[in-house]
Amino acid sequence: MKAIINGRDVELKTEKTILELAEEMDIEIPTLCHHGGLEPYGACRLCIVEIEKNGRRELDTSCTRYVEDGMKIRTETEEIIEKRKVIAELLLARAPESKKLQKKLEDLGVTETEFTARDYDCVLYCGKCVRACKEEVGIGAINFVGRGYETEVDTPFSIDSDVCIGCGACAEVCPTGAIEVDDEGSTRYIRYFNTTLELKECRECGDFFSTERMIERLKAEEEFSSFAEEYFDLCEKCRRNKEMSKFLEVKQ
């Protein structure tokens, strides 16, 4: 399969999205909703590119569109750059207070927006947190609820989730920083989703290091089935210290 991207000929042996091809060729395409470990979603629209094939020209999201034989792809035309700026301004209007988003959009030359800012709690509805929880963690503790302007990301019935394990994957992938995970004493708070979880205390040092639900989840995983119970009672630092002590004993 042969294609042309930004005037460069390329031959593909395996199926790839346009974004994947661009990354391999060190061609930068901006994204917000894309994550390498998640299925393509195309929600933010920042990754749009121009595609020409059989005399037909169109714009499409590079994270969801696969390269086809004979395609001519352009990632930085004047039209694309202008449309990305408009999209960026719309996103900024949704989360005007997000420093994380502001920094990302500065690379596109967008530092302010002409669109009316609305109180969206800095949430873009890019779906990253929902997909990470479902696809990577395998829990599905959060989802989209409501329709249209009333759409939100939340737990079922907007109450403390009884299935969330408190791993923080939702906060890790959030492009605006709207989701925060705070540990206070023996409790972990995921405030955006009104969820609290108890933390486990390390048997050696007394520090709180993980949620009880995360520990139980790990115990149920096949790859951890042979681990001694002691492994789950220690924080990472104390585990390393234990292993080092055992190593030194053997060396002596």
XYZ file of N, CA and C in Angstrom:
756
model
N 0.844 -1.190 0.000
C 0.000 0.000 0.000
C 0.885 1.247 0.000
N 0.639 2.147 -0.947
C 1.449 3.354 -1.086
C 0.587 4.595 -0.864
N 1.202 5.599 -0.253
C 0.504 6.856 -0.005
C 1.526 7.988 -0.017
N 1.026 9.197 0.028
C 1.891 10.378 0.093
C 1.420 11.244 1.260
N 2.343 11.614 2.136
C 2.003 12.479 3.257
C 2.954 13.677 3.263
N 2.377 14.844 3.157
C 3.144 16.098 3.070
C 4.222 16.035 1.984
N 3.850 15.423 0.856
C 4.763 15.354 -0.280
C 5.780 14.237 -0.216
N 5.752 13.447 0.830
C 6.714 12.356 0.989
C 6.054 11.013 0.655
N 6.680 10.260 -0.234
C 6.164 8.940 -0.588
C 6.410 7.962 0.555
N 5.444 7.115 0.795
C 5.581 6.122 1.858
C 4.890 4.839 1.433
N 5.477 3.718 1.812
C 4.894 2.404 1.521
C 4.612 1.699 2.843
N 3.395 1.252 3.018
C 2.988 0.609 4.262
C 2.826 -0.893 4.062
N 3.333 -1.652 5.023
C 3.179 -3.103 4.988
C 2.054 -3.570 5.907
N 1.692 -2.709 6.870
C 0.605 -3.041 7.788
C -0.381 -1.872 7.855
N -1.585 -2.169 8.298
C -2.628 -1.155 8.406
C -2.305 -0.170 9.519
N -2.435 1.117 9.225
C -2.156 2.166 10.205
C -3.139 3.314 10.037
N -3.393 4.006 11.134
C -4.156 5.241 11.011
C -3.210 6.322 10.491
N -3.776 7.407 10.000
C -2.947 8.516 9.513
C -2.098 9.077 10.653
N -2.674 9.139 11.843
C -1.934 9.663 12.998
C -0.750 8.766 13.341
N -0.958 7.462 13.299
C 0.135 6.527 13.576
C 1.254 6.675 12.561
N 0.873 6.824 11.295
C 1.871 7.011 10.235
C 2.643 8.312 10.458
N 1.922 9.375 10.789
C 2.564 10.667 11.010
C 3.555 10.594 12.168
N 3.179 9.912 13.239
C 4.074 9.779 14.387
C 5.341 9.033 14.014
N 5.202 7.995 13.193
C 6.367 7.232 12.747
C 7.298 8.090 11.893
N 6.735 9.056 11.203
C 7.525 9.894 10.305
C 7.906 11.228 10.946
N 7.700 11.324 12.269
C 8.034 12.542 13.019
C 7.294 13.769 12.505
N 6.065 13.551 12.067
C 5.192 14.649 11.661
C 4.216 14.901 12.804
N 4.256 16.072 13.363
C 3.444 16.365 14.545
C 2.025 16.775 14.155
N 1.064 16.091 14.733
C -0.349 16.429 14.576
C -0.924 16.594 15.982
N -1.516 17.739 16.301
C -2.029 17.960 17.662
C -3.229 17.079 17.982
N -3.301 16.618 19.214
C -4.446 15.829 19.672
C -4.734 16.163 21.127
N -5.955 15.887 21.555
C -6.319 15.982 22.971
C -6.984 14.692 23.452
N -7.860 14.150 22.622
C -8.613 12.968 23.049
C -7.880 11.660 22.760
N -6.792 11.731 22.003
C -6.081 10.502 21.624
C -5.151 10.024 22.732
N -5.096 8.702 22.881
C -4.150 8.062 23.793
C -3.750 6.735 23.170
N -2.447 6.471 23.146
C -1.950 5.268 22.478
C -2.507 3.964 23.008
N -2.922 3.957 24.272
C -3.429 2.723 24.867
C -4.933 2.564 24.739
N -5.602 3.527 24.085
C -7.057 3.491 23.970
C -7.489 3.443 22.509
N -8.699 2.977 22.288
C -9.244 2.943 20.935
C -9.431 4.370 20.408
N -9.168 4.607 19.119
C -9.366 5.945 18.536
C -10.803 6.413 18.750
N -10.957 7.726 18.959
C -12.281 8.253 19.311
C -12.698 9.441 18.452
N -11.748 10.319 18.143
C -12.037 11.441 17.250
C -12.951 12.504 17.814
N -12.931 12.697 19.119
C -13.857 13.641 19.744
C -13.393 15.088 19.686
N -12.111 15.334 19.897
C -11.640 16.723 19.999
C -11.529 17.405 18.644
N -11.318 16.652 17.579
C -11.221 17.142 16.194
C -9.951 17.919 15.896
N -9.053 18.054 16.866
C -7.825 18.817 16.632
C -6.913 18.158 15.602
N -7.036 16.846 15.444
C -6.107 16.116 14.582
C -6.586 16.029 13.132
N -7.477 16.918 12.725
C -7.976 16.859 11.347
C -6.840 17.072 10.340
N -6.955 16.385 9.230
C -5.994 16.520 8.127
C -6.771 16.567 6.813
N -6.088 16.992 5.762
C -6.691 17.005 4.422
C -6.333 15.706 3.705
N -7.327 15.076 3.125
C -7.130 13.805 2.421
C -7.629 13.946 0.984
N -6.812 13.500 0.061
C -7.207 13.528 -1.356
C -7.029 12.131 -1.937
N -8.076 11.673 -2.604
C -8.008 10.366 -3.264
C -9.011 10.326 -4.406
N -8.537 9.844 -5.556
C -9.383 9.747 -6.752
C -10.019 11.096 -7.096
N -9.265 12.177 -6.891
C -9.749 13.503 -7.246
C -10.703 14.109 -6.237
N -10.981 13.384 -5.161
C -11.919 13.884 -4.146
C -11.145 14.339 -2.911
N -11.434 15.554 -2.444
C -10.746 16.099 -1.289
C -11.701 16.193 -0.099
N -11.204 15.828 1.096
C -12.039 15.910 2.297
C -11.160 16.118 3.524
N -11.779 16.524 4.611
C -11.103 16.657 5.900
C -11.618 15.557 6.813
N -10.705 14.967 7.579
C -11.114 13.912 8.501
C -10.134 13.854 9.664
N -10.555 13.193 10.736
C -9.691 13.066 11.914
C -8.640 11.983 11.661
N -7.390 12.333 11.866
C -6.296 11.411 11.554
C -6.200 10.255 12.541
N -6.799 10.387 13.727
C -6.706 9.304 14.716
C -7.663 8.160 14.402
N -8.721 8.454 13.620
C -9.706 7.419 13.299
C -9.632 6.946 11.844
N -9.045 7.734 10.978
C -9.002 7.402 9.551
C -7.756 6.582 9.218
N -7.967 5.457 8.581
C -6.840 4.595 8.208
C -6.300 4.986 6.831
N -5.016 4.809 6.676
C -4.354 5.106 5.403
C -4.855 4.128 4.342
N -5.149 4.664 3.175
C -5.592 3.838 2.054
C -4.627 4.008 0.879
N -4.570 3.005 0.051
C -3.677 3.042 -1.107
C -4.043 4.217 -2.016
N -3.025 4.986 -2.381
C -3.250 6.110 -3.284
C -3.630 7.408 -2.600
N -3.696 7.405 -1.304
C -4.049 8.622 -0.563
C -2.951 9.673 -0.650
N -3.373 10.931 -0.727
C -2.470 12.059 -0.550
C -2.930 12.796 0.699
N -2.042 12.888 1.671
C -2.404 13.444 2.979
C -1.606 14.722 3.223
N -2.304 15.758 3.650
C -1.641 17.011 4.015
C -2.056 17.376 5.435
N -1.076 17.650 6.257
C -1.363 17.896 7.685
C -1.259 19.356 8.098
N -0.720 20.223 7.223
C -0.468 21.610 7.646
C -0.855 22.629 6.583
N -1.967 22.432 5.904
C -2.406 23.439 4.940
C -2.955 24.660 5.691
N -3.096 25.769 5.005
C -3.630 26.976 5.632
C -5.034 26.720 6.177
N -5.828 25.984 5.414
C -7.190 25.684 5.846
C -7.178 24.853 7.125
N -6.328 23.844 7.174
C -6.246 22.984 8.348
C -5.817 23.791 9.576
N -4.809 24.613 9.408
C -4.297 25.414 10.525
C -5.386 26.339 11.070
N -6.148 26.972 10.186
C -7.208 27.877 10.615
C -8.335 27.129 11.314
N -8.716 25.981 10.753
C -9.793 25.202 11.371
C -9.371 24.686 12.743
N -8.116 24.286 12.884
C -7.634 23.835 14.188
C -7.701 24.955 15.219
N -7.398 26.174 14.781
C -7.453 27.301 15.706
C -8.882 27.557 16.177
N -9.842 27.432 15.269
C -11.248 27.608 15.643
C -11.661 26.518 16.634
N -11.272 25.288 16.340
C -11.583 24.172 17.238
C -10.943 24.403 18.600
N -9.692 24.869 18.596
C -8.978 25.130 19.844
C -9.687 26.207 20.661
N -10.204 27.240 19.993
C -10.913 28.301 20.705
C -12.217 27.783 21.310
N -12.886 26.894 20.596
C -14.115 26.294 21.134
C -13.802 25.449 22.375
N -12.701 24.717 22.319
C -12.299 23.905 23.465
C -11.921 24.788 24.650
N -11.231 25.876 24.366
C -10.825 26.791 25.427
C -12.037 27.439 26.092
N -13.077 27.697 25.314
C -14.300 28.277 25.873
C -14.979 27.316 26.838
N -14.757 26.030 26.640
C -15.345 25.034 27.537
C -14.577 24.915 28.848
N -13.283 25.185 28.777
C -12.453 25.042 29.980
C -11.501 26.221 30.099
N -12.036 27.430 30.248
C -11.203 28.638 30.232
C -10.230 28.749 31.393
N -10.494 28.034 32.478
C -9.633 28.131 33.660
C -8.567 27.038 33.717
N -8.549 26.157 32.750
C -7.608 25.039 32.779
C -6.219 25.467 32.308
N -5.268 25.518 33.225
C -3.893 25.878 32.888
C -3.272 24.806 31.985
N -3.628 23.571 32.242
C -3.104 22.455 31.455
C -3.537 22.572 29.999
N -4.791 22.913 29.781
C -5.301 23.069 28.416
C -4.698 24.305 27.759
N -4.595 25.386 28.502
C -4.016 26.620 27.971
C -2.613 26.378 27.424
N -1.818 25.637 28.187
C -0.445 25.346 27.762
C -0.432 24.533 26.477
N -1.349 23.578 26.364
C -1.428 22.738 25.176
C -1.813 23.560 23.941
N -2.773 24.460 24.111
C -3.284 25.222 22.971
C -2.362 26.360 22.556
N -1.480 26.756 23.447
C -0.501 27.795 23.088
C 0.351 27.360 21.899
N 0.605 26.053 21.809
C 1.400 25.534 20.691
C 0.705 25.749 19.348
N -0.617 25.939 19.389
C -1.385 26.176 18.167
C -1.593 27.670 17.943
N -0.987 28.485 18.800
C -1.124 29.928 18.666
C -2.405 30.473 19.247
N -3.064 29.691 20.096
C -4.331 30.118 20.692
C -4.127 30.396 22.179
N -4.305 31.641 22.560
C -4.158 32.029 23.969
C -5.443 32.625 24.532
N -6.400 32.900 23.655
C -7.700 33.418 24.090
C -8.762 32.969 23.091
N -10.015 33.150 23.478
C -11.096 32.691 22.615
C -12.117 33.780 22.388
N -12.669 33.821 21.182
C -13.727 34.771 20.858
C -15.093 34.232 21.252
N -15.140 32.949 21.581
C -16.407 32.329 21.936
C -16.717 32.557 23.415
N -17.981 32.610 23.735
C -18.411 32.865 25.107
C -18.062 31.682 25.995
N -17.323 31.976 27.053
C -16.942 30.913 27.986
C -18.151 30.476 28.791
N -18.267 29.160 29.007
C -19.369 28.619 29.793
C -18.808 27.756 30.910
N -19.584 27.580 31.946
C -19.124 26.797 33.086
C -19.290 25.311 32.786
N -18.227 24.698 32.319
C -18.258 23.278 32.007
C -17.408 22.475 32.993
N -17.047 23.074 34.104
C -16.203 22.394 35.098
C -14.897 21.907 34.489
N -14.439 22.608 33.448
C -13.180 22.264 32.761
C -13.220 20.890 32.104
N -14.399 20.385 31.813
C -14.533 19.076 31.168
C -14.823 19.270 29.681
N -14.067 18.585 28.830
C -14.206 18.725 27.378
C -15.073 17.635 26.758
N -15.419 16.618 27.539
C -16.166 15.470 27.025
C -15.415 14.768 25.907
N -14.096 14.693 26.068
C -13.251 14.005 25.093
C -13.334 12.490 25.257
N -13.876 12.040 26.389
C -14.062 10.610 26.599
C -12.842 9.861 27.080
N -11.729 10.557 27.296
C -10.500 9.870 27.708
C -10.674 9.137 29.030
N -11.260 9.815 30.015
C -11.409 9.207 31.340
C -12.358 8.014 31.293
N -13.451 8.167 30.547
C -14.425 7.082 30.425
C -13.800 5.864 29.757
N -13.052 6.105 28.686
C -12.426 5.011 27.946
C -11.304 4.350 28.733
N -10.521 5.161 29.462
C -9.429 4.596 30.260
C -9.981 3.671 31.335
N -11.053 4.105 31.992
C -11.657 3.296 33.060
C -12.232 1.990 32.514
N -12.829 2.057 31.335
C -13.469 0.871 30.758
C -12.484 -0.025 30.025
N -11.668 0.569 29.131
C -10.805 -0.228 28.258
C -9.533 -0.716 28.947
N -8.879 0.169 29.695
C -7.600 -0.185 30.305
C -7.753 -0.808 31.687
N -8.575 -0.185 32.525
C -8.748 -0.686 33.889
C -9.753 -1.830 33.922
N -10.716 -1.791 33.008
C -11.714 -2.859 32.948
C -12.812 -2.719 33.979
N -13.062 -1.488 34.440
C -14.063 -1.275 35.488
C -15.338 -0.637 34.940
N -15.203 0.517 34.300
C -16.380 1.221 33.803
C -17.156 1.910 34.903
N -16.431 2.531 35.836
C -17.076 3.185 36.974
C -17.742 4.503 36.599
N -17.323 5.090 35.473
C -17.884 6.366 35.030
C -18.340 6.254 33.583
N -19.238 7.171 33.210
C -19.746 7.144 31.835
C -20.391 8.490 31.513
N -20.788 8.674 30.253
C -21.528 9.864 29.868
C -22.978 9.710 30.315
N -23.508 10.763 30.885
C -24.929 10.759 31.276
C -25.563 12.037 30.743
N -26.853 11.981 30.440
C -27.537 13.144 29.903
C -27.337 13.283 28.407
N -27.957 14.317 27.847
C -27.871 14.565 26.412
C -27.649 16.042 26.128
N -27.073 16.313 24.945
C -26.886 17.697 24.522
C -26.076 18.497 25.518
N -26.563 19.721 25.829
C -25.856 20.593 26.755
C -25.871 20.051 28.183
N -26.723 19.080 28.444
C -26.801 18.513 29.784
C -25.899 17.286 29.950
N -25.125 16.961 28.923
C -24.224 15.822 28.994
C -23.158 16.045 30.069
N -22.918 15.026 30.866
C -21.887 15.083 31.897
C -21.152 13.755 31.944
N -19.979 13.772 32.555
C -19.276 12.526 32.872
C -19.452 12.316 34.360
N -19.992 11.159 34.738
C -20.310 10.964 36.149
C -20.413 9.481 36.478
N -20.550 9.213 37.761
C -20.831 7.862 38.225
C -22.335 7.626 38.108
N -22.785 6.378 38.125
C -24.228 6.128 38.089
C -24.948 6.843 39.235
N -25.963 7.612 38.909
C -26.793 8.339 39.882
C -26.012 9.410 40.645
N -24.809 9.749 40.137
C -23.989 10.823 40.732
C -23.685 10.589 42.212
N -23.495 9.341 42.581
C -23.179 9.033 43.971
C -21.839 8.300 44.047
N -21.317 8.183 45.255
C -20.055 7.495 45.507
C -20.055 6.133 44.816
N -19.080 5.925 43.928
C -19.038 4.686 43.161
C -18.636 3.508 44.036
N -19.363 2.411 43.897
C -19.027 1.218 44.673
C -18.170 0.243 43.868
N -17.794 0.638 42.639
C -16.924 -0.222 41.830
C -15.583 0.430 41.512
N -15.487 1.760 41.655
C -14.217 2.467 41.425
C -13.163 1.914 42.370
N -11.959 1.627 41.833
C -10.884 1.096 42.677
C -9.888 2.186 43.079
N -10.121 3.413 42.597
C -9.271 4.525 43.004
C -7.886 4.514 42.394
N -7.757 3.963 41.201
C -6.438 3.860 40.566
C -5.929 5.201 40.050
N -6.854 6.131 39.765
C -6.457 7.445 39.282
C -6.200 7.522 37.789
N -6.538 6.471 37.042
C -6.316 6.491 35.592
C -7.099 7.628 34.939
N -8.293 7.911 35.444
C -9.123 8.985 34.884
C -8.421 10.332 35.008
N -7.814 10.570 36.164
C -7.100 11.828 36.389
C -5.830 11.897 35.554
N -5.174 10.769 35.395
C -3.911 10.716 34.649
C -4.091 11.115 33.191
N -5.191 10.688 32.576
C -5.381 10.955 31.147
C -6.149 12.240 30.867
N -6.734 12.854 31.876
C -7.555 14.054 31.677
C -6.712 15.196 31.104
N -7.076 15.751 29.946
C -6.255 16.793 29.314
C -6.409 18.181 29.933
N -7.378 18.349 30.836
C -7.590 19.671 31.434
C -7.243 19.729 32.918
N -7.053 18.560 33.536
C -6.793 18.549 34.977
C -8.052 18.694 35.800
N -9.211 18.480 35.175
C -10.480 18.631 35.882
C -10.657 17.571 36.965
N -10.082 16.397 36.734
C -10.215 15.296 37.696
C -8.958 15.252 38.559
N -9.150 15.346 39.853
C -8.025 15.328 40.781
C -8.188 14.193 41.796
N -7.055 13.599 42.138
C -7.032 12.546 43.149
C -6.220 13.058 44.331
N -6.860 13.139 45.485
C -6.202 13.656 46.688
C -6.225 12.618 47.791
N -5.063 12.420 48.419
C -4.963 11.528 49.574
C -4.841 12.372 50.834
N -5.754 12.150 51.741
C -5.730 12.836 53.024
C -5.858 11.793 54.126
N -4.737 11.581 54.852
C -4.749 10.553 55.881
C -4.991 9.193 55.285
N -5.999 8.503 55.761
C -6.298 7.144 55.297
C -7.367 7.113 54.211
N -7.653 8.273 53.607
C -8.737 8.349 52.627
C -8.258 8.952 51.313
N -8.675 8.374 50.215
C -8.425 8.922 48.890
C -9.720 9.522 48.359
N -9.631 10.767 47.892
C -10.790 11.465 47.361
C -10.645 11.671 45.856
N -11.654 11.254 45.110
C -11.749 11.601 43.690
C -12.947 12.528 43.629
N -12.662 13.812 43.841
C -13.707 14.781 44.150
C -14.681 15.019 43.000
N -14.197 14.999 41.771
C -15.098 15.279 40.654
C -16.237 14.266 40.598
N -15.949 13.045 41.022
C -16.960 11.988 40.979
C -17.516 11.659 42.364
N -17.282 12.544 43.332
C -17.835 12.373 44.680
C -17.548 10.984 45.250
N -16.331 10.514 45.003
C -15.978 9.158 45.421
C -14.840 9.182 46.443
N -15.012 8.423 47.518
C -13.973 8.294 48.547
C -13.640 6.824 48.737
N -12.359 6.547 48.975
C -11.919 5.168 49.156
C -10.921 5.096 50.310
N -10.937 3.976 51.017
C -10.011 3.772 52.120
C -8.655 3.310 51.597
N -7.600 3.877 52.173
C -6.240 3.507 51.798
C -5.683 2.439 52.721
N -4.800 1.625 52.177
C -4.182 0.556 52.955
C -2.905 1.076 53.606
N -2.695 0.684 54.845
C -1.520 1.114 55.594
C -0.397 0.088 55.470
N 0.795 0.560 55.150
C 1.944 -0.328 55.020
C 2.272 -0.952 56.371
N 2.464 -2.248 56.384
C 2.727 -2.973 57.625
C 4.068 -2.599 58.249
N 5.010 -2.145 57.411
C 6.348 -1.830 57.910
C 6.484 -0.376 58.365
N 6.201 0.574 57.468
C 6.461 1.990 57.774
C 5.233 2.762 58.233
N 4.044 2.199 58.003
C 2.825 2.871 58.439
C 2.259 3.880 57.459
N 2.945 4.069 56.326
C 2.425 4.996 55.308
C 1.237 4.367 54.586
N 0.320 5.226 54.151
C -0.794 4.755 53.331
C -0.352 4.802 51.867
N -0.552 3.706 51.144
C 0.064 3.618 49.820
C -0.850 3.210 48.678
N -1.973 2.617 48.929
C -2.873 2.187 47.865
C -4.265 1.993 48.448
N -5.258 1.999 47.569
C -6.605 1.766 48.084
C -6.807 0.274 48.349
N -7.673 -0.016 49.291
C -7.996 -1.412 49.607
C -8.565 -2.123 48.380
N -9.366 -1.399 47.598
C -9.977 -2.002 46.409
C -8.933 -2.329 45.348
N -7.918 -1.483 45.214
C -6.854 -1.771 44.247
C -6.094 -3.023 44.647
N -5.825 -3.171 45.927
C -5.115 -4.357 46.415
C -5.920 -5.613 46.121
N -7.225 -5.563 46.398
C -8.074 -6.725 46.144
C -8.138 -7.041 44.653
N -8.119 -6.005 43.831
C -8.136 -6.202 42.373
C -6.851 -6.897 41.929
N -5.712 -6.464 42.463
C -4.430 -7.081 42.101
C -4.391 -8.549 42.531
N -4.904 -8.835 43.700
C -4.917 -10.220 44.197
C -5.699 -11.140 43.261
N -6.706 -10.577 42.619
C -7.555 -11.380 41.736
C -6.945 -11.590 40.353
N -5.897 -10.796 40.025
C -5.256 -10.927 38.724
C -4.361 -12.170 38.688
N -4.406 -12.891 37.571
C -3.651 -14.133 37.444
C -2.147 -13.920 37.612
N -1.632 -12.815 37.093
C -0.188 -12.578 37.167
C 0.312 -12.348 38.585
N -0.602 -12.052 39.521
C -0.209 -11.844 40.905
C -0.620 -13.017 41.808
N -1.171 -14.062 41.214
C -1.706 -15.177 41.989
C -0.652 -15.913 42.815
N 0.600 -15.878 42.360
C 1.662 -16.590 43.075
C 2.385 -15.716 44.106
N 1.986 -14.448 44.211
C 2.648 -13.530 45.133
C 2.220 -13.819 46.567
N 3.182 -13.738 47.480
C 2.886 -13.952 48.898
C 2.033 -12.807 49.424
N 1.259 -13.089 50.479
C 0.376 -12.081 51.054
C 1.168 -10.856 51.510
N 2.391 -11.077 51.931
C 3.249 -10.000 52.414
C 3.448 -8.919 51.356
N 3.481 -9.328 50.110
C 3.694 -8.383 49.011
C 2.630 -7.289 49.014
N 1.407 -7.667 49.314
C 0.293 -6.719 49.266
C 0.166 -5.884 50.533
N 0.931 -6.236 51.559
C 0.878 -5.490 52.823
C 1.937 -4.407 52.922
N 2.819 -4.328 51.922
C 3.935 -3.391 51.975
C 3.837 -2.345 50.857
N 4.286 -1.128 51.164
C 4.364 -0.091 50.140
C 5.554 -0.395 49.233
N 5.671 0.320 48.132
C 6.727 0.042 47.167
C 8.120 0.185 47.780
N 8.313 1.210 48.602
C 9.619 1.440 49.231
C 10.000 0.286 50.153
N 9.064 -0.158 50.960
C 9.350 -1.247 51.895
C 9.526 -2.581 51.177
N 8.840 -2.749 50.035
C 9.054 -3.961 49.237
C 10.491 -4.002 48.741
N 10.973 -2.863 48.237
C 12.351 -2.792 47.740
C 13.343 -3.065 48.871
N 13.073 -2.489 50.027
C 13.968 -2.705 51.177
C 14.012 -4.177 51.577
N 12.853 -4.841 51.540
C 12.780 -6.263 51.874
C 13.595 -7.088 50.882
N 13.417 -6.771 49.594
C 14.141 -7.504 48.564
C 15.648 -7.282 48.689
N 16.062 -6.067 49.005
C 17.473 -5.771 49.175
C 18.059 -6.520 50.371
N 17.287 -6.581 51.443
C 17.743 -7.312 52.628
C 17.941 -8.785 52.320
N 17.004 -9.365 51.574
C 17.114 -10.775 51.201
C 18.337 -11.007 50.320
N 18.569 -10.067 49.410
C 19.714 -10.168 48.502
C 21.028 -10.134 49.287
N 21.118 -9.216 50.250
C 22.345 -9.092 51.047
C 22.574 -10.335 51.905
N 21.468 -10.917 52.395
C 21.596 -12.142 53.201
C 22.161 -13.280 52.369
N 21.703 -13.366 51.133
C 22.187 -14.427 50.236
C 23.668 -14.215 49.919
N 24.048 -12.945 49.684
C 25.432 -12.625 49.347
C 26.386 -12.942 50.500
N 25.892 -12.786 51.730
C 26.727 -13.074 52.893
C 26.901 -14.583 53.089
